[in-house]
Coordinates of C-alpha atoms in Angstrom, one line a residue:
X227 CA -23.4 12.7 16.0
X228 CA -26.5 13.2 14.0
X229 CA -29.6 10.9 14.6
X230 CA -29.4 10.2 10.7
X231 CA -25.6 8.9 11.1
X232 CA -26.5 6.7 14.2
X233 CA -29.1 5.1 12.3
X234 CA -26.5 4.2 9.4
X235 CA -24.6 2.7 12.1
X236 CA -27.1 0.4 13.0
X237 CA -27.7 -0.7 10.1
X238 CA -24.5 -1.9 9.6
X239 CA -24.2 -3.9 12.8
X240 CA -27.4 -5.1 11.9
X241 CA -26.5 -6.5 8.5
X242 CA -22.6 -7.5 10.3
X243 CA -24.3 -9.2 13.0
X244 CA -26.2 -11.9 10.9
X245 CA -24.8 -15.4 11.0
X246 CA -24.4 -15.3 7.0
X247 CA -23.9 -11.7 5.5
X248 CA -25.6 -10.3 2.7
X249 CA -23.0 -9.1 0.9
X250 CA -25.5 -7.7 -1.4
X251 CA -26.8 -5.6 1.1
X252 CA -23.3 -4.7 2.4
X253 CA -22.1 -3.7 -0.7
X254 CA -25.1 -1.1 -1.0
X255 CA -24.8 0.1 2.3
X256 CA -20.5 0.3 2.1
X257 CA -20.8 2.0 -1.3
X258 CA -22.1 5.6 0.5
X259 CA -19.3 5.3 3.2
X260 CA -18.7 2.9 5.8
X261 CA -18.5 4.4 9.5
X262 CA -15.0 4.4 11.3
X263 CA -16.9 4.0 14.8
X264 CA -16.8 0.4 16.6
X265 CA -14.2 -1.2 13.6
X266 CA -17.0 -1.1 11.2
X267 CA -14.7 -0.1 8.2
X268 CA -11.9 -2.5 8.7
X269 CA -14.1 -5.2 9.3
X270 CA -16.2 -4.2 6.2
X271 CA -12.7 -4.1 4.0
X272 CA -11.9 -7.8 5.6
X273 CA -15.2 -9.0 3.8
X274 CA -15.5 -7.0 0.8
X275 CA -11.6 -7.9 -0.1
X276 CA -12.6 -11.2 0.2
X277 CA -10.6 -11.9 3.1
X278 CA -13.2 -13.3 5.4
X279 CA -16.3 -15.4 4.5
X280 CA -19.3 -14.4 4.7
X281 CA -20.2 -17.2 7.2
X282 CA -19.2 -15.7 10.8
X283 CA -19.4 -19.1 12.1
X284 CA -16.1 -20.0 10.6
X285 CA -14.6 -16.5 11.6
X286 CA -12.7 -18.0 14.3
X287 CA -11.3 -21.0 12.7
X288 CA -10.5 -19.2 9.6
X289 CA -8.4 -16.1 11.7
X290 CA -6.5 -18.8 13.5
X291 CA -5.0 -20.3 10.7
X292 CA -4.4 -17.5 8.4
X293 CA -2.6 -15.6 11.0
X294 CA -0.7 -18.8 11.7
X295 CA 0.6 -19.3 7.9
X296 CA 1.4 -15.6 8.4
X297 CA 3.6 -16.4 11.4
X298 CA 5.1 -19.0 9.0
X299 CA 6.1 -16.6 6.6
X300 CA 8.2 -14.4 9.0
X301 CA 9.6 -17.8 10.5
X302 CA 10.7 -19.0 6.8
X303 CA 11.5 -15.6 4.9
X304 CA 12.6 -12.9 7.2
X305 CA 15.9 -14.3 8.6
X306 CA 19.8 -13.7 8.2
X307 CA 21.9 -16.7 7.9
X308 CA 23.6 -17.4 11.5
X309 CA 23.1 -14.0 13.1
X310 CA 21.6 -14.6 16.3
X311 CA 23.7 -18.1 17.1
X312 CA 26.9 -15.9 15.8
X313 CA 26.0 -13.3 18.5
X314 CA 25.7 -16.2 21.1
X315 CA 29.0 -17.3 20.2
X316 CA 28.0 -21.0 18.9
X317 CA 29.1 -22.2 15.5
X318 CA 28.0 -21.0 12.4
X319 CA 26.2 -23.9 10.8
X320 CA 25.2 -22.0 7.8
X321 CA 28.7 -20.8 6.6
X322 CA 30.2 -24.5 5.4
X323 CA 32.9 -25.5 2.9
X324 CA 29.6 -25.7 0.4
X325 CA 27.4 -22.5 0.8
X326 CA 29.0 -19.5 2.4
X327 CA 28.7 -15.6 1.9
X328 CA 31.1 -16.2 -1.1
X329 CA 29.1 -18.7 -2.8
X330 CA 28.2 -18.0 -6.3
X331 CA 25.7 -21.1 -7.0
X332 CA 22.3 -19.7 -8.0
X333 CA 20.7 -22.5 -5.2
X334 CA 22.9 -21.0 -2.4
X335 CA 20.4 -19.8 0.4
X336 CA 23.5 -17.1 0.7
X337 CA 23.3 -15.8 -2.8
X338 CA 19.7 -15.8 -2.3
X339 CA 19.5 -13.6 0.7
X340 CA 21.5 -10.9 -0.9
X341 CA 19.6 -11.0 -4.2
X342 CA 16.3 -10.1 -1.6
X343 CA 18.8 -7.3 -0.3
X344 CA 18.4 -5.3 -3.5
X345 CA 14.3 -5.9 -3.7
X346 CA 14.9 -4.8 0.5
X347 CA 16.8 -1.7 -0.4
X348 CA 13.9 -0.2 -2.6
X349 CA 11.1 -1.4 0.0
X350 CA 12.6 0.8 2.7
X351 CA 13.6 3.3 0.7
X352 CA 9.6 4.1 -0.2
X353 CA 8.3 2.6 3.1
X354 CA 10.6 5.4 5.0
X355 CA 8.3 8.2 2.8
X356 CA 5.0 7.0 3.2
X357 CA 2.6 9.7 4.0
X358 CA 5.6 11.9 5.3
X359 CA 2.4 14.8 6.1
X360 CA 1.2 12.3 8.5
X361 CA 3.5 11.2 11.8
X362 CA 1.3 7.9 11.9
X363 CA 3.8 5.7 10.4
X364 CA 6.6 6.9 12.0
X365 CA 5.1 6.2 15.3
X366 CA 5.7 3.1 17.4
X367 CA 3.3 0.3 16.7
X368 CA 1.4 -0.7 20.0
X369 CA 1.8 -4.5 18.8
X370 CA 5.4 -4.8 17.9
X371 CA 6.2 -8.6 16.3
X372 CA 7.6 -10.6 18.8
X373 CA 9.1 -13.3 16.8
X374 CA 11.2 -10.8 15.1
X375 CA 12.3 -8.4 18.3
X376 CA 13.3 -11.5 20.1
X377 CA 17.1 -11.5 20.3
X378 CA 17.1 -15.3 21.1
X379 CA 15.2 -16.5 17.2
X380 CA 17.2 -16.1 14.4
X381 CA 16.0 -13.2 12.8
X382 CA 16.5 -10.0 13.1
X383 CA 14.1 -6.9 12.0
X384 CA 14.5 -5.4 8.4
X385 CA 15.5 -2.2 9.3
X386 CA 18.7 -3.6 11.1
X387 CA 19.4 -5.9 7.7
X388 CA 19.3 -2.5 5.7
X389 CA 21.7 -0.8 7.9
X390 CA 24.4 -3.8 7.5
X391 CA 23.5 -3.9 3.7
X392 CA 23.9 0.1 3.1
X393 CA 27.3 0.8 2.8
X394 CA 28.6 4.4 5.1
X395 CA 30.3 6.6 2.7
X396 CA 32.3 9.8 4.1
X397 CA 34.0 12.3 1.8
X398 CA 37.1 13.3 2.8
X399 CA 38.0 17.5 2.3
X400 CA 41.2 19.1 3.3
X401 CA 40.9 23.2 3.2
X402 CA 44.0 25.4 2.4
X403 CA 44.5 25.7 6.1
X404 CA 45.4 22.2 6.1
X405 CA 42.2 21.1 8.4
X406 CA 40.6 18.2 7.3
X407 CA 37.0 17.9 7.3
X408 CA 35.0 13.7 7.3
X409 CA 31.7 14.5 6.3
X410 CA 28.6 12.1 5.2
X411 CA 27.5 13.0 1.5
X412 CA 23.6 11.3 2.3
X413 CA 24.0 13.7 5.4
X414 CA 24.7 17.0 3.6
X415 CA 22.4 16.6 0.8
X416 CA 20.0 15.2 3.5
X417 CA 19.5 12.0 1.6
X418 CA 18.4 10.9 5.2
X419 CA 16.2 13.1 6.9
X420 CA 16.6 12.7 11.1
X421 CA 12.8 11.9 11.3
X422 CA 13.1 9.4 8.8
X423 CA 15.7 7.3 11.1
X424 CA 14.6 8.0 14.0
X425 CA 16.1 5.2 16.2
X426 CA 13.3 3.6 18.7
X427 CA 13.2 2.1 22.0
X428 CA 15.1 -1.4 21.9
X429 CA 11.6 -3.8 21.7
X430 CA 9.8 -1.1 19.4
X431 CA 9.2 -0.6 16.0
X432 CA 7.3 2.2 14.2
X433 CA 4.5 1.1 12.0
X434 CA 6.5 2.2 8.5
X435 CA 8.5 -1.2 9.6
X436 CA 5.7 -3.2 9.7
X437 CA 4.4 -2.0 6.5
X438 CA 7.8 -2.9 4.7
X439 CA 8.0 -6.6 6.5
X440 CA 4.3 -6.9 4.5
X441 CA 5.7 -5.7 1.3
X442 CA 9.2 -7.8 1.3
X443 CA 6.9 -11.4 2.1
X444 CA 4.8 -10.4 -0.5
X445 CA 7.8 -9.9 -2.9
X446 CA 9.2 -13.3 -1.2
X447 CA 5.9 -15.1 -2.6
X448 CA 5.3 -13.5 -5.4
X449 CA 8.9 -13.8 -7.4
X450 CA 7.3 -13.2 -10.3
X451 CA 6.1 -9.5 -9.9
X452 CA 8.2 -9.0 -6.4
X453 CA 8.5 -5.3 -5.6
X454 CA 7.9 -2.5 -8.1
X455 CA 7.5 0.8 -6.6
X456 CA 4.1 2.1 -5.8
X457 CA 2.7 -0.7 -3.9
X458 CA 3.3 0.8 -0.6
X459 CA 0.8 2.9 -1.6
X460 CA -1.6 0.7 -2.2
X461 CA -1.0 -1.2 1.2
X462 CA -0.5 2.0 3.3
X463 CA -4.4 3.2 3.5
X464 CA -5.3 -0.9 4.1
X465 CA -2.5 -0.6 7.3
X466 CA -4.1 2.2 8.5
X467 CA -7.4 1.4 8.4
X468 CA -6.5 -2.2 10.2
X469 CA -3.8 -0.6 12.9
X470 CA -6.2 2.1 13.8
X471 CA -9.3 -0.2 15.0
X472 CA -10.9 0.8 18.1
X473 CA -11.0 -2.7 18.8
X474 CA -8.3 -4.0 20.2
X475 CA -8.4 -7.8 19.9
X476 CA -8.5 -7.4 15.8
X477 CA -5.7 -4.3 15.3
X478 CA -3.4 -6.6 17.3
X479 CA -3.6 -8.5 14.2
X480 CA -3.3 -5.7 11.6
X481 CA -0.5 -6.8 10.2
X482 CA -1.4 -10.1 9.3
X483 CA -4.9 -9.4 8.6
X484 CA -3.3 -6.8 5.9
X485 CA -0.8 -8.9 4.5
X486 CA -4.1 -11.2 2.7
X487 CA -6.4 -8.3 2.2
X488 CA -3.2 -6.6 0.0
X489 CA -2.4 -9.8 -1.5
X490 CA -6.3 -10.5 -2.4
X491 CA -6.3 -6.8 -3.9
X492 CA -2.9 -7.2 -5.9
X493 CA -4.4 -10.1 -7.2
X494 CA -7.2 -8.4 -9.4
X495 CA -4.7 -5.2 -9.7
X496 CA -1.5 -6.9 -9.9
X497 CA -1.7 -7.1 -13.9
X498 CA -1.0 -3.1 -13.6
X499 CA 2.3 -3.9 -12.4
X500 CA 3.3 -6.5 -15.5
X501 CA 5.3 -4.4 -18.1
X502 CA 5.3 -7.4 -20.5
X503 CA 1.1 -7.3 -19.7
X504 CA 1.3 -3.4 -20.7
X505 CA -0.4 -3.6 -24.5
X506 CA -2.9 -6.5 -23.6
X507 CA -6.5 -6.2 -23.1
X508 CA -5.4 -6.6 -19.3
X509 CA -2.7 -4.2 -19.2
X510 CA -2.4 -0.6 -18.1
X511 CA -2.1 1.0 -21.4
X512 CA -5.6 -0.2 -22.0
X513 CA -7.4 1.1 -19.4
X514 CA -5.5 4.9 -19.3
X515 CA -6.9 4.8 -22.9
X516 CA -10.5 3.6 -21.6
X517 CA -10.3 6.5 -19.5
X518 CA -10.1 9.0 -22.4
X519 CA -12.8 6.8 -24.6
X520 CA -15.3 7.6 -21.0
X521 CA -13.8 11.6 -21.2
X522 CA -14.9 11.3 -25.1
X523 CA -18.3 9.9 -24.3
X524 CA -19.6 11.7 -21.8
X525 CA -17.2 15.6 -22.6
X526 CA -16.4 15.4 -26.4
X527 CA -15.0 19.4 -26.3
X528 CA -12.9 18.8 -22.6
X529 CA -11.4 15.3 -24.6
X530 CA -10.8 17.0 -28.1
X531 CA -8.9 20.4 -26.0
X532 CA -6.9 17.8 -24.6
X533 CA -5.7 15.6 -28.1
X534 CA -5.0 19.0 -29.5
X535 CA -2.5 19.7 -26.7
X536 CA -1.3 16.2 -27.3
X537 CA -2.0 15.4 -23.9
X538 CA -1.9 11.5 -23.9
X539 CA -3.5 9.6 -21.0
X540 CA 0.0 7.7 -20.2
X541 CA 1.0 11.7 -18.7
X542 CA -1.1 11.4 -15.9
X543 CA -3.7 8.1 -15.6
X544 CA -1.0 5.7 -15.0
X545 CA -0.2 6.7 -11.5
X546 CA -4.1 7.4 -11.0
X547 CA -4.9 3.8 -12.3
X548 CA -1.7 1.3 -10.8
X549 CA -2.1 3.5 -7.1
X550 CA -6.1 3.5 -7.1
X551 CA -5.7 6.9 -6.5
X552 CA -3.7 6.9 -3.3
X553 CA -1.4 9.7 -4.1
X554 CA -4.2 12.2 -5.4
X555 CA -5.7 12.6 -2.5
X556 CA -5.2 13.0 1.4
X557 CA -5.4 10.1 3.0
X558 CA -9.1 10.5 4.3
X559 CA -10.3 11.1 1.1
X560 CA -8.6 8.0 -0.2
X561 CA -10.2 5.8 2.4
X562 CA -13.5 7.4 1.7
X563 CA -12.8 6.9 -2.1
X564 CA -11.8 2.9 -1.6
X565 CA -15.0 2.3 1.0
X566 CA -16.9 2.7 -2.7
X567 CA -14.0 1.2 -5.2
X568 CA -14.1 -2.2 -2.4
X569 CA -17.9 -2.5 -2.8
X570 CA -18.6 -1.8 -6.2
X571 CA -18.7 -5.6 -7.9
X572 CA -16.8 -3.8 -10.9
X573 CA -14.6 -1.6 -9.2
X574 CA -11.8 -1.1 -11.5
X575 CA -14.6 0.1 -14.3
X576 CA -15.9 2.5 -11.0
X577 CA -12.2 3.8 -11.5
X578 CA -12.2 4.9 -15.0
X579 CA -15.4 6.6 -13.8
X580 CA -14.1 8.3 -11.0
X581 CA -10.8 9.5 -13.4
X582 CA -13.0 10.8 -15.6
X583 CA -15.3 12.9 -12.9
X584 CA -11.7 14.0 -11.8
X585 CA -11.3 15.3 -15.8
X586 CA -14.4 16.8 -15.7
X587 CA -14.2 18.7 -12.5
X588 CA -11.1 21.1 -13.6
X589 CA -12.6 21.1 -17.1
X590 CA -13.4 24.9 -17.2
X591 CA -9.3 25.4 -16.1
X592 CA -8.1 22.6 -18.4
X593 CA -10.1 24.4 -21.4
X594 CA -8.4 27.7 -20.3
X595 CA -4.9 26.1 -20.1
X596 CA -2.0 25.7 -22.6
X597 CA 0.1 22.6 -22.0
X598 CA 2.3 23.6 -19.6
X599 CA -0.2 24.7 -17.1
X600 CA -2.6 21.8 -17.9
X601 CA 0.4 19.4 -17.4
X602 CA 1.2 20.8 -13.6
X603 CA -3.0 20.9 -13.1
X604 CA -3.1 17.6 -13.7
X605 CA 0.3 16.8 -11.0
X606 CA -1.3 18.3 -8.2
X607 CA -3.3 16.7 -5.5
X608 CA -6.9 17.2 -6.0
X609 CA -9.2 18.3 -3.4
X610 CA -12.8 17.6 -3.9
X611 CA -16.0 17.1 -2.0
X612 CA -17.8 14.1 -3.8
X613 CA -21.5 12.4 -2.5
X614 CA -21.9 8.9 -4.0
X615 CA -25.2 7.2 -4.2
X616 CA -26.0 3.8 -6.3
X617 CA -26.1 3.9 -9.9
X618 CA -25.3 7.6 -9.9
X619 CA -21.4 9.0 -9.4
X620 CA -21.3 12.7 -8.0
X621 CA -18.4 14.5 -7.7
X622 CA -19.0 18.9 -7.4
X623 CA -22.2 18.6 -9.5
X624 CA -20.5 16.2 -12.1
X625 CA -22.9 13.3 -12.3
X626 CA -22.9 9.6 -14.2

């Protein structure tokens, strides 16, 4: 470790370690990188997502209640009707003569928990993918959720409620020879890779399970917008960052702490996500086309190449826009990226800024290109080396 880098470091526990942060002074020091060493990043994130205030005197207060309405979330939303007093062999108290399995009454907490089934369904199904380069989220978490392990409470973990809601489907072939083969169609087209369902330790849970108990409350609170595919990717980096602290006593709480800073972000991103928002001065559509109005400002031949081609922004800046980049990069290189995007007091317009450096870095291959091949250059995932400093964007010599 450099002298240089330590002396970044103390900065930062320097400006962390006054009773009242600066978060002027934060932001400028987060928006060059914030050091993974001693959980200065996650607890950087915490603050600049708005998550914690910037008064550490209320810190402990604060923690202790949040994580407690978090614990009421799992209490009140993650649960299947009579499961655990079924096992026990008592009655079934929520299967009467006036809400059962059967019941079709829109108010009928049994039609209700299989409507969250289908919103479950597509959770796990992208959850189960995340990062699949990376074994991290396949992994056991070190911090496993009691409440929901514990065979005595009435709940029971997601991954258990998907297996009971996926129906097993076997095809049934009988050869000339008259020998009959049973084989599983998700199993020969492996629909289901092994490592994706790998089965775990009873009292364990790998950390792509925490990620999709975050997602489904989130849906649960937010009825509105629920689940639409994508967010996973926006909350995997924040998991991460939170379940791989060094220090102990806050990634214990990594879930919870990630469930607000998510739901904080999804708040000033969440408008993305709104197909009825898509053509308003809030919606996507506006910002993929500011990107190409930055591109026409600042590389007037690149932009023109690509209107020729009839290469429209919605081909590529949606996913770069509504993921904040996740999927462009490896996952280093998206923390890195979202230490600058969390401090910058603008940081969606720090986004268009950042698509358009990514424009202007392949412009020499993009000019070169014919549709086609510009079409696939702009698919792949970039990789760049980028030094940011304030009030000037570098990325390989392309400067703003």
């Amino acid at each position: 470790m450099s002298t240089a880098y330590r002396n970044r470091i103390q900065e930062f526990k320097v400006t962390l370690s006054e009773e009242n942060i600066n978060l002027k002074t934060l932001r400028e020091l987060c928006f060059n990188g914030i050091p993974f060493e001693g959980g200065i990043r996650a607890l950087c994130w915490k603050i600049l997502l708005n998550y914690l205030p910037l008064d550490q005197t209320l810190w402990e207060s604060f923690l202790k209640k949040q994580r407690e309405v978090y614990s009421q979330f799992l209490k009140e939303m993650i649960i299947q009707p009579g499961i655990a007093k079924a096992n026990l062999g008592l009655s079934r108290e929520d299967v009467t003569m006036e809400d059962h399995p059967l019941n079709p009454n829109p108010d009928s907490r049994w039609n209700n928990y299989f409507k969250d089934n289908e919103i479950l369904l597509q959770i796990d199904k992208d959850v189960r993918r995340l990062y699949p380069d990376m074994a991290f989220f396949q992994r056991p978490t070190e911090y496993p959720c009691q409440l929901i392990l514990d065979p005595q409470n009435d709940y029971e973990t997601l991954r258990r409620r998907v297996e009971q809601t996926t129906l097993k489907a076997q095809t049934v072939n009988r050869n000339r020879s008259g020998v009959t083969n049973v084989s599983s169609p998700g199993k020969a087209l492996n629909l289901y890779p092994s490592n994706e369902y790998e089965v775990l330790p009873s009292g364990s849970e790998a950390h792509w399970e925490v990620v999709e108990r975050i997602l489904f409350i989130y849906a649960k609170l937010n009825p509105g917008i629920a689940y639409v595919q994508g967010m996973n990717e926006i909350v995997g980096p924040i998991y991460y960052t939170f379940a791989t602290d060094p220090n102990s006593q806050w990634k214990e709480h990594a879930e919870a702490d990630t469930f607000f800073c998510f739901t904080n972000l999804m708040s000033e991103n969440r408008d993305n996500f709104i197909k009825s928002l898509d053509d308003s001065q809030c919606g996507i559509t506006y910002k993929m086309e500011s990107v190409y109005s930055m591109l026409k400002d600042k590389d007037l031949e690149l932009y023109l190449k690509l209107e020729e081609q009839n290469i429209k922004p919605q081909y590529f800046t949606f996913r770069w826009l509504t993921l904040l980049l996740s999927q462009e990069f490896l996952l280093p290189d998206v923390i890195r990226i979202w230490d600058t995007l969390f401090s910058d007091q603008d940081r969606f317009h720090f986004l268009i800024l950042v698509c358009c450096a990514m424009l202007i870095l392949i412009r020499d291959n993009l000019l070169a290109g014919d549709f086609t091949v510009n079409m696939r250059l702009l698919q792949v995932r970039f990789e760049i080396t980028f030094f940011i400093s304030p009030g000037l964007y570098y990325f390989n010599g392309t400067s703003f």
